[in-house]
Short mmCIF file of C-alpha atoms and ligand atoms in Angstrom, two decimals:
data_model
loop_
_atom_site.label_atom_id
_atom_site.label_comp_id
_atom_site.label_asym_id
_atom_site.label_seq_id
_atom_site.Cartn_x
_atom_site.Cartn_y
_atom_site.Cartn_z
CA MET A 112 50.45 76.25 125.82
CA GLN A 113 53.33 78.42 126.89
CA TRP A 114 55.55 76.71 124.36
CA ASP A 115 53.30 77.85 121.52
CA TYR A 116 53.41 81.52 122.63
CA TRP A 117 57.18 81.47 123.04
CA ARG A 118 57.66 79.81 119.68
CA LEU A 119 55.42 82.34 117.90
CA LEU A 120 57.01 85.23 119.75
CA THR A 121 60.53 84.04 118.91
CA VAL A 122 59.69 83.58 115.20
CA LEU A 123 58.05 87.02 115.00
CA SER A 124 60.85 88.75 116.95
CA LEU A 125 63.58 87.20 114.76
CA ALA A 126 61.65 88.08 111.57
CA GLY A 127 60.94 91.62 112.86
CA PHE A 128 64.59 92.13 113.82
CA ALA A 129 65.89 90.83 110.45
CA GLY A 130 63.29 92.96 108.63
CA LEU A 131 64.40 96.01 110.59
CA ILE A 132 68.02 95.48 109.51
CA VAL A 133 67.15 95.16 105.82
CA GLY A 134 64.36 97.77 106.01
CA HIS A 135 61.43 95.41 105.11
CA MET A 136 60.03 94.64 108.50
CA MET A 137 56.38 94.15 107.45
CA THR A 138 57.33 91.81 104.60
CA PHE A 139 59.52 89.72 106.92
CA LEU A 140 56.77 89.57 109.55
CA PHE A 141 54.20 88.53 106.95
CA VAL A 142 56.46 85.79 105.45
CA ALA A 143 57.38 84.49 108.96
CA THR A 144 53.68 84.31 109.96
CA LEU A 145 52.89 82.47 106.74
CA ILE A 146 55.69 79.92 107.32
CA TYR A 147 54.52 79.43 110.92
CA VAL A 148 50.90 78.83 109.83
CA PHE A 149 52.05 76.27 107.21
CA TRP A 150 54.25 74.53 109.76
CA LEU A 151 51.35 74.38 112.24
CA GLN A 152 49.02 73.15 109.51
CA SER A 153 51.46 70.37 108.58
CA LYS A 154 51.56 69.26 112.25
CA TRP A 155 47.73 69.12 112.46
CA PHE A 156 47.69 67.18 109.21
CA GLN A 157 50.26 64.74 110.65
CA LEU A 158 48.09 64.45 113.76
CA ARG A 159 45.09 63.52 111.63
CA THR A 160 46.97 60.79 109.71
CA TRP A 161 48.32 59.44 113.02
CA LEU A 162 44.80 59.34 114.48
CA GLU A 163 43.54 57.45 111.43
CA LYS A 164 46.32 54.83 111.42
CA PRO A 165 48.21 55.03 114.69
CA LYS A 166 50.21 51.86 114.06
CA LYS A 167 51.45 52.91 110.61
CA ASN A 168 52.22 56.61 111.23
CA SER A 169 54.22 58.35 113.90
CA SER A 170 52.75 61.05 116.08
CA PRO A 171 53.69 64.70 115.27
CA GLN A 172 56.66 65.93 117.29
CA ALA A 173 55.91 69.48 118.39
CA GLU A 174 56.15 70.73 121.93
CA GLY A 175 53.02 72.51 123.07
CA VAL A 176 49.32 71.93 122.45
CA ILE A 177 49.81 69.29 119.75
CA ASP A 178 52.11 67.25 121.96
CA ASP A 179 49.65 67.50 124.88
CA VAL A 180 46.79 66.36 122.66
CA CYS A 181 48.90 63.39 121.43
CA ARG A 182 49.85 62.36 124.93
CA GLN A 183 46.25 62.48 126.14
CA ILE A 184 45.07 60.49 123.14
CA GLU A 185 47.78 57.88 123.81
CA GLN A 186 46.69 57.67 127.46
CA MET A 187 43.04 57.20 126.48
CA ARG A 188 44.03 54.55 123.96
CA ALA A 189 46.01 52.62 126.56
CA GLN A 190 43.06 52.78 128.98
CA ASN A 191 40.67 51.67 126.27
CA SER A 192 42.80 48.75 125.22
CA SER A 193 43.12 47.45 128.81
CA ARG A 194 39.35 47.85 129.27
CA LYS A 195 38.79 46.06 125.96
CA LYS A 196 41.10 43.22 127.05
CA LYS A 197 39.17 42.91 130.33
CA LEU A 198 35.81 42.89 128.54
CA THR A 199 37.03 40.35 125.96
CA GLY A 200 38.18 38.17 128.88
CA TYR A 201 34.75 38.44 130.58
CA LEU A 202 32.99 37.71 127.30
CA LYS A 203 35.14 34.66 126.65
CA ARG A 204 34.52 33.36 130.17
CA PHE A 205 30.78 33.98 129.83
CA GLN A 206 30.71 32.27 126.45
CA SER A 207 32.65 29.21 127.64
CA ALA A 208 30.43 28.99 130.77
CA THR A 209 27.21 29.14 128.74
CA ALA A 210 28.69 26.80 126.14
CA ALA A 211 29.26 24.26 128.92
CA LEU A 212 25.62 24.58 130.06
CA PRO A 213 23.55 21.51 129.28
CA ASP A 214 20.58 23.82 128.63
CA ALA A 215 20.10 25.54 125.28
CA VAL A 216 20.37 29.33 125.64
CA VAL A 217 19.37 31.69 122.81
CA VAL A 218 19.51 35.49 123.02
CA MET A 219 16.69 36.94 120.93
CA GLY A 220 16.15 40.46 119.65
CA GLU A 221 12.87 42.40 119.68
CA PHE A 222 11.28 40.36 116.88
CA GLY A 223 12.51 36.99 118.14
CA GLN A 224 15.55 36.96 115.87
CA VAL A 225 18.68 35.09 117.00
CA SER A 226 21.41 37.35 118.37
CA TRP A 227 23.49 34.66 120.03
CA ALA A 228 23.19 30.96 120.94
CA ASN A 229 25.29 28.48 122.92
CA THR A 230 26.46 25.04 121.72
CA SER A 231 23.63 23.13 123.41
CA ALA A 232 21.20 25.17 121.27
CA THR A 233 22.66 23.44 118.20
CA GLU A 234 22.20 19.98 119.70
CA LEU A 235 18.74 20.55 121.18
CA LEU A 236 17.16 23.14 118.85
CA GLY A 237 19.27 23.05 115.69
CA ILE A 238 20.04 26.77 116.18
CA SER A 239 23.64 27.48 115.36
CA TRP A 240 25.37 30.77 116.01
CA PRO A 241 26.69 32.71 114.00
CA ARG A 242 25.08 30.75 111.11
CA ASP A 243 21.52 31.64 112.19
CA ASN A 244 22.32 35.17 113.29
CA GLY A 245 19.24 37.33 112.57
CA VAL A 246 16.94 34.39 111.68
CA ARG A 247 13.65 34.38 113.59
CA VAL A 248 13.46 31.58 116.16
CA ASN A 249 9.86 30.72 115.20
CA ASN A 250 11.16 29.82 111.72
CA LEU A 251 13.59 27.34 113.26
CA VAL A 252 11.43 25.78 116.01
CA ARG A 253 8.00 25.22 114.54
CA ASP A 254 6.15 23.44 117.35
CA PRO A 255 2.77 25.24 117.87
CA THR A 256 2.97 25.24 121.70
CA PHE A 257 6.41 26.79 121.52
CA GLN A 258 5.22 29.36 118.95
CA HIS A 259 2.40 30.29 121.31
CA LEU A 260 4.91 30.88 124.12
CA LEU A 261 6.86 33.23 121.85
CA GLU A 262 3.73 35.15 120.87
CA ILE A 263 2.45 35.81 124.37
CA ASP A 264 4.42 38.38 126.29
CA SER A 265 5.32 35.78 128.85
CA ASP A 266 6.55 36.32 132.35
CA ALA A 267 9.44 34.23 133.64
CA SER A 268 7.17 31.57 135.15
CA ALA A 269 5.49 30.56 131.86
CA VAL A 270 6.92 27.29 130.54
CA VAL A 271 5.86 24.89 127.81
CA VAL A 272 6.95 21.35 127.06
CA ALA A 273 7.51 20.33 123.44
CA PRO A 274 9.66 17.81 121.58
CA SER A 275 13.09 18.84 120.30
CA PRO A 276 13.09 19.72 116.57
CA MET A 277 16.29 17.65 116.31
CA ASN A 278 14.96 14.45 117.91
CA ASP A 279 11.31 14.01 118.82
CA ARG A 280 12.20 11.53 121.56
CA ILE A 281 13.82 14.37 123.52
CA GLN A 282 11.30 16.40 125.53
CA LEU A 283 12.24 20.02 126.15
CA GLU A 284 10.95 22.51 128.68
CA PHE A 285 10.97 25.99 127.09
CA LYS A 286 11.11 29.24 129.04
CA VAL A 287 11.30 32.78 127.64
CA VAL A 288 12.64 35.50 129.94
CA ARG A 289 12.44 39.19 129.04
CA TYR A 290 15.42 41.34 129.94
CA ALA A 291 16.64 44.85 129.09
CA SER A 292 13.77 46.62 127.30
CA SER A 293 13.10 44.47 124.28
CA ASP A 294 15.56 41.54 124.37
CA ARG A 295 14.49 38.07 125.39
CA LEU A 296 16.33 34.99 126.53
CA LEU A 297 15.12 31.56 125.43
CA ILE A 298 16.11 28.65 127.68
CA ALA A 299 15.35 25.04 126.71
CA ARG A 300 16.04 22.21 129.18
CA ASP A 301 16.10 18.49 128.37
CA ILE A 302 13.54 16.90 130.73
CA THR A 303 13.29 13.49 129.02
CA GLN A 304 14.99 11.70 131.90
CA THR A 305 13.01 13.54 134.59
CA GLN A 306 9.75 12.73 132.81
CA LYS A 307 10.80 9.08 132.51
CA LEU A 308 11.57 8.94 136.25
CA GLN A 309 8.25 10.57 137.12
CA ARG A 310 6.42 8.09 134.90
CA MET A 311 8.32 5.19 136.50
CA ARG A 312 7.41 6.46 139.97
CA ARG A 313 3.74 6.83 139.01
CA ASP A 314 3.71 3.35 137.44
CA PHE A 315 5.43 1.90 140.49
CA VAL A 316 2.90 3.35 142.93
CA ALA A 317 0.03 2.22 140.67
CA ASN A 318 1.53 -1.28 140.36
CA VAL A 319 2.09 -1.72 144.10
CA SER A 320 -1.44 -0.53 144.87
CA HIS A 321 -2.86 -2.84 142.22
CA GLU A 322 -0.85 -5.83 143.48
CA LEU A 323 -1.93 -5.31 147.09
CA ARG A 324 -5.54 -4.49 146.31
CA THR A 325 -6.49 -8.00 145.14
CA PRO A 326 -5.38 -9.95 148.26
CA LEU A 327 -6.73 -7.19 150.49
CA THR A 328 -10.13 -7.32 148.75
CA VAL A 329 -10.28 -11.09 149.27
CA LEU A 330 -9.37 -10.74 152.97
CA ARG A 331 -11.88 -7.92 153.50
CA GLY A 332 -14.62 -9.93 151.78
CA TYR A 333 -14.13 -12.87 154.14
CA LEU A 334 -13.79 -10.65 157.20
CA GLU A 335 -17.08 -8.95 156.37
CA THR A 336 -18.99 -12.24 156.03
CA LEU A 337 -17.35 -14.22 158.84
CA ASP A 338 -18.03 -13.87 162.53
CA THR A 339 -17.91 -16.15 165.58
CA GLU A 340 -21.35 -17.51 164.72
CA SER A 341 -20.41 -18.46 161.16
CA ASP A 342 -20.69 -21.98 159.88
CA PRO A 343 -17.47 -23.95 160.63
CA ASP A 344 -17.52 -25.15 156.99
CA LEU A 345 -17.29 -21.55 155.83
CA TRP A 346 -14.37 -21.01 158.22
CA ARG A 347 -12.63 -24.14 156.89
CA GLN A 348 -13.08 -22.85 153.36
CA ALA A 349 -12.00 -19.28 154.14
CA LEU A 350 -8.90 -19.87 156.29
CA PRO A 351 -6.59 -21.37 153.60
CA VAL A 352 -7.58 -18.64 151.14
CA MET A 353 -6.93 -15.95 153.74
CA GLN A 354 -3.59 -17.54 154.60
CA GLN A 355 -2.65 -17.71 150.94
CA GLN A 356 -3.55 -14.05 150.34
CA SER A 357 -1.72 -12.81 153.41
CA GLN A 358 1.30 -14.90 152.36
CA ARG A 359 1.11 -13.23 148.97
CA MET A 360 1.17 -9.77 150.56
CA HIS A 361 3.99 -10.83 152.84
CA LEU A 362 6.10 -12.04 149.88
CA MET A 363 5.36 -8.86 147.95
CA ILE A 364 6.46 -6.61 150.81
CA LYS A 365 9.52 -8.77 151.46
CA ASP A 366 10.57 -8.49 147.79
CA LEU A 367 9.81 -4.76 147.70
CA LEU A 368 11.98 -4.16 150.76
CA ALA A 369 14.78 -6.31 149.32
CA LEU A 370 14.61 -4.40 146.04
CA SER A 371 14.58 -1.03 147.74
CA GLN A 372 17.63 -1.99 149.83
CA LEU A 373 19.45 -3.09 146.68
CA GLU A 374 18.48 0.05 144.77
CA THR A 375 19.36 2.57 147.43
CA GLY A 376 22.59 0.73 148.27
CA ASP A 377 21.72 1.07 151.99
CA LYS A 378 22.87 -2.45 152.69
CA PRO A 379 26.66 -2.84 152.43
CA LEU A 380 27.89 -5.58 150.10
CA LEU A 381 29.67 -8.32 152.07
CA HIS A 382 32.15 -9.71 149.62
CA ARG A 383 33.46 -13.07 150.70
CA PRO A 384 34.98 -16.05 148.88
CA THR A 385 31.87 -18.06 148.02
CA ASP A 386 31.84 -21.77 147.28
CA ILE A 387 29.68 -21.69 144.16
CA PRO A 388 29.43 -25.49 143.63
CA ARG A 389 28.12 -25.85 147.19
CA LEU A 390 25.74 -22.90 146.89
CA LEU A 391 24.23 -24.30 143.68
CA THR A 392 23.84 -27.76 145.26
CA VAL A 393 21.92 -26.26 148.20
CA ILE A 394 19.64 -24.20 145.94
CA VAL A 395 18.92 -27.15 143.64
CA ASP A 396 17.92 -29.19 146.74
CA ASP A 397 15.64 -26.36 147.87
CA ALA A 398 14.05 -26.25 144.39
CA LYS A 399 13.18 -29.92 144.69
CA ARG A 400 11.09 -29.10 147.76
CA LEU A 401 9.05 -26.43 145.95
CA GLU A 402 5.31 -26.89 145.67
CA HIS A 403 5.62 -26.50 141.89
CA TYR A 404 8.34 -29.12 141.58
CA LYS A 405 6.63 -31.90 139.64
CA ALA A 406 9.22 -34.54 138.83
CA HIS A 407 11.38 -31.95 137.05
CA GLN A 408 14.78 -33.28 136.08
CA ILE A 409 17.29 -30.82 137.47
CA HIS A 410 20.89 -31.49 136.35
CA LEU A 411 23.64 -29.71 138.15
CA GLN A 412 26.78 -29.44 136.03
CA ILE A 413 29.89 -28.19 137.79
CA ASP A 414 32.63 -27.53 135.22
CA SER A 415 34.91 -25.56 137.51
CA ASN A 416 35.96 -25.88 141.13
CA LYS A 417 36.69 -22.15 141.38
CA TRP A 418 34.88 -19.87 143.81
CA LEU A 419 33.63 -16.30 143.45
CA MET A 420 34.06 -13.20 145.59
CA ALA A 421 30.42 -12.40 146.32
CA ASP A 422 27.83 -11.50 148.91
CA VAL A 423 26.58 -15.00 149.57
CA ASP A 424 23.07 -14.00 150.75
CA GLU A 425 22.43 -11.76 147.76
CA LEU A 426 23.83 -14.30 145.33
CA ARG A 427 21.70 -17.05 146.88
CA SER A 428 18.60 -14.90 146.46
CA ALA A 429 19.41 -14.13 142.80
CA ILE A 430 20.27 -17.69 141.74
CA SER A 431 17.30 -19.11 143.69
CA ASN A 432 15.01 -16.76 141.76
CA LEU A 433 16.33 -18.08 138.45
CA ILE A 434 16.19 -21.76 139.40
CA PHE A 435 12.79 -21.47 141.12
CA ASN A 436 11.42 -19.62 138.05
CA ALA A 437 12.66 -22.48 135.86
CA VAL A 438 10.64 -24.87 138.04
CA LYS A 439 7.59 -22.58 138.31
CA TYR A 440 7.26 -21.77 134.63
CA THR A 441 7.98 -25.15 133.03
CA PRO A 442 5.70 -28.19 132.88
CA ALA A 443 6.14 -31.32 134.99
CA GLU A 444 9.12 -33.56 134.20
CA CYS A 445 10.82 -30.78 132.26
CA LYS A 446 14.60 -30.88 132.08
CA ILE A 447 16.46 -28.03 133.80
CA GLU A 448 20.24 -27.59 133.66
CA VAL A 449 22.21 -25.52 136.16
CA VAL A 450 25.78 -24.98 134.98
CA TRP A 451 28.80 -23.43 136.71
CA ALA A 452 31.64 -22.87 134.24
CA VAL A 453 34.70 -20.69 133.75
CA SER A 454 35.43 -20.41 130.07
CA LYS A 455 38.32 -18.18 128.95
CA ASN A 456 38.42 -16.81 132.50
CA VAL A 457 34.77 -15.68 132.28
CA PRO A 458 32.83 -17.11 135.25
CA THR A 459 29.24 -17.93 134.32
CA ILE A 460 26.27 -19.45 136.15
CA SER A 461 23.61 -20.59 133.66
CA VAL A 462 20.08 -21.81 134.29
CA ILE A 463 18.74 -23.55 131.19
CA ASP A 464 15.22 -24.88 130.99
CA HIS A 465 13.52 -26.77 128.20
CA GLY A 466 10.06 -25.38 128.82
CA GLU A 467 7.73 -23.35 126.62
CA GLY A 468 10.10 -20.41 126.22
CA ILE A 469 9.32 -16.70 126.18
CA GLU A 470 8.38 -14.61 123.15
CA ALA A 471 11.22 -12.32 121.99
CA ARG A 472 9.14 -9.16 122.50
CA HIS A 473 9.03 -9.76 126.28
CA LEU A 474 12.74 -10.42 126.80
CA GLU A 475 13.87 -6.80 127.04
CA ARG A 476 11.28 -5.96 129.70
CA LEU A 477 11.51 -9.11 131.85
CA THR A 478 13.73 -7.46 134.48
CA GLU A 479 11.34 -4.51 134.93
CA ARG A 480 9.52 -4.43 138.25
CA PHE A 481 6.12 -6.19 138.03
CA TYR A 482 6.61 -7.19 134.41
CA ARG A 483 5.09 -10.59 133.77
CA VAL A 484 4.61 -12.56 130.57
CA ASP A 485 1.44 -14.16 131.86
CA SER A 486 0.11 -12.37 134.96
CA GLY A 487 -2.43 -15.05 135.86
CA ARG A 488 0.16 -17.79 135.72
CA SER A 489 2.71 -15.79 137.69
CA ARG A 490 0.21 -15.09 140.51
CA GLU A 491 -0.90 -18.70 140.49
CA ALA A 492 2.74 -19.68 140.91
CA GLY A 493 3.03 -17.26 143.86
CA GLY A 494 5.14 -14.82 141.85
CA THR A 495 5.46 -11.18 142.83
CA GLY A 496 6.80 -9.97 139.48
CA LEU A 497 9.89 -8.65 141.26
CA GLY A 498 12.18 -11.70 141.08
CA LEU A 499 14.13 -10.80 137.93
CA ALA A 500 14.38 -7.14 138.98
CA ILE A 501 16.08 -8.38 142.17
CA VAL A 502 18.39 -10.64 140.11
CA LYS A 503 19.37 -7.70 137.90
CA HIS A 504 20.20 -5.46 140.85
CA VAL A 505 22.16 -8.12 142.71
CA LEU A 506 24.24 -8.78 139.61
CA GLN A 507 24.77 -5.06 139.03
CA ARG A 508 26.14 -4.79 142.57
CA HIS A 509 28.61 -7.56 141.70
CA ASN A 510 29.57 -5.88 138.39
CA ALA A 511 28.00 -8.86 136.67
CA VAL A 512 25.38 -8.98 133.90
CA LEU A 513 22.29 -11.07 133.23
CA THR A 514 21.66 -12.29 129.69
CA ILE A 515 18.37 -13.91 128.67
CA ASP A 516 17.88 -16.09 125.60
CA SER A 517 14.68 -17.85 124.79
CA GLN A 518 13.02 -19.70 121.93
CA ILE A 519 9.33 -20.47 121.88
CA GLY A 520 8.85 -24.21 122.24
CA GLN A 521 12.49 -24.82 123.14
CA GLY A 522 13.07 -23.11 126.47
CA SER A 523 15.01 -20.31 128.09
CA THR A 524 18.59 -19.68 129.17
CA PHE A 525 19.41 -17.18 131.93
CA CYS A 526 23.16 -16.51 132.29
CA CYS A 527 24.87 -14.58 135.07
CA ILE A 528 28.24 -13.46 133.72
CA PHE A 529 30.74 -12.26 136.34
CA PRO A 530 33.92 -10.26 135.85
CA GLU A 531 37.18 -12.22 135.82
CA ASN A 532 38.51 -10.40 138.89
CA LYS A 533 35.78 -11.98 141.07
CA LEU A 534 37.29 -15.45 140.61
CA VAL A 535 39.09 -16.94 143.62
CA GLU A 536 40.73 -20.27 144.34
CA PRO A 537 38.70 -22.75 146.40
CA GLY A 538 39.22 -22.40 150.14
CA ASP A 539 40.53 -18.83 149.82
CA THR A 540 39.78 -16.73 152.85
P1 ADP B 784 7.57 -13.59 139.09
O1 ADP B 784 7.60 -13.31 140.53
O2 ADP B 784 6.28 -13.31 138.45
O3 ADP B 784 8.10 -14.95 138.78
P2 ADP B 784 9.98 -12.60 137.85
O4 ADP B 784 10.48 -11.23 137.80
O5 ADP B 784 10.82 -13.63 138.51
O6 ADP B 784 8.54 -12.50 138.46
O7 ADP B 784 9.70 -13.07 136.35
C1 ADP B 784 9.04 -12.21 135.49
C2 ADP B 784 8.26 -13.00 134.46
O8 ADP B 784 9.16 -13.66 133.59
C3 ADP B 784 7.44 -14.11 135.07
O9 ADP B 784 6.18 -13.64 135.45
C4 ADP B 784 7.33 -15.09 133.93
O10 ADP B 784 6.25 -14.73 133.11
C5 ADP B 784 8.61 -14.89 133.14
N1 ADP B 784 9.64 -15.94 133.41
C6 ADP B 784 10.63 -15.89 134.29
N2 ADP B 784 11.40 -17.00 134.21
C7 ADP B 784 10.84 -17.78 133.26
C8 ADP B 784 11.16 -19.05 132.70
N3 ADP B 784 12.20 -19.75 133.13
N4 ADP B 784 10.38 -19.52 131.72
C9 ADP B 784 9.31 -18.81 131.27
N5 ADP B 784 8.96 -17.61 131.76
C10 ADP B 784 9.71 -17.09 132.73
#
């Protein structure tokens, strides 16, 4: 400020002094004041153009108020730009975090119009930002239950489940949360897998209860009618049935426990070099002692003398299931081939029967727990419906796969295909 006074004073003093010498003091003072006002005006004008385009124009150079104003503006600009950089950084981090979210997130304005959306919103809801900026969400997601959720002024706990507009096999859980005064946040979560698991759990509990109810009903029926006074004939008739039903429950629980151990991975896998030719010979001999073995012709074909790294107990249980099934589900005298081969370094154990075969529509579901092609026949054969589920899990634990091929009237082929790295030389320890 002082600078401005001194400058004005100096200009006026010099003009006054010069005017005094030439005898026109007032004129000199007037002209000097005019020049000073123009000069000042030009500096303010320069300041304005600098403020408009700071990068293009230079700031006015004039000690005093103008310089102070320029310096303060420059300081504020520097502060603003560092704040802007910080905010841009936060925004970028927020956007990349929400973009990585598996849930769809849409920021909606007062009337439900899109203000922002993350990448999952494109996949799950078909809402793309900035393309759909300003479009009302209820024009993009047209499911009536979802529209109802948008209409009601929901609290955070209100959720609805509706299919994704992009793929109706994907089930979404929608939630609308109000924030600030009028803005709302739409969150959509893919719950297809959770729903599938819940359904599987419900089915499993229902299946186990159903499977155990029949033998229990039979046992209860006999227990209610029999007592120490009962006719010995009735006892003779009841005992084998009761034994059979309790055996059925025992097998079911045994298989359920085995399956649960395999699924939870509680039991460690004991990988040891396993003599496959010997294992198959033992299982084929066991199959010949089965109640359902009726002059079946089982051919064991050993095409390789190699062994496998495997958990012998688990592998025995899986292969027994396949060979015993071949005996159980084929008619008397049917030909069954059990083959151990290593072709192009791919170790394979195949169980081929020439029975009635299985319809193609059942093949995909055969390894599901309790899935049976013919329930009556399976129960009659003492089946629990869990055998192939056990086989599948055992093979999974060995990084192997089960393939099933079948033709009605020609028979079925079950192949266990192991990875090459499980092969070992005979006698390896
Ligand atoms: P189960 O204890 O009933 O035998 P599995 O899981 O071992 O259960 O088999 C599932 C179903 O697959 C059986 O109920 C049967 O209908 C069918 N199945 C299995 N193996 C054969 C086969 N070799 N030939 C025809 N059907 C078979």
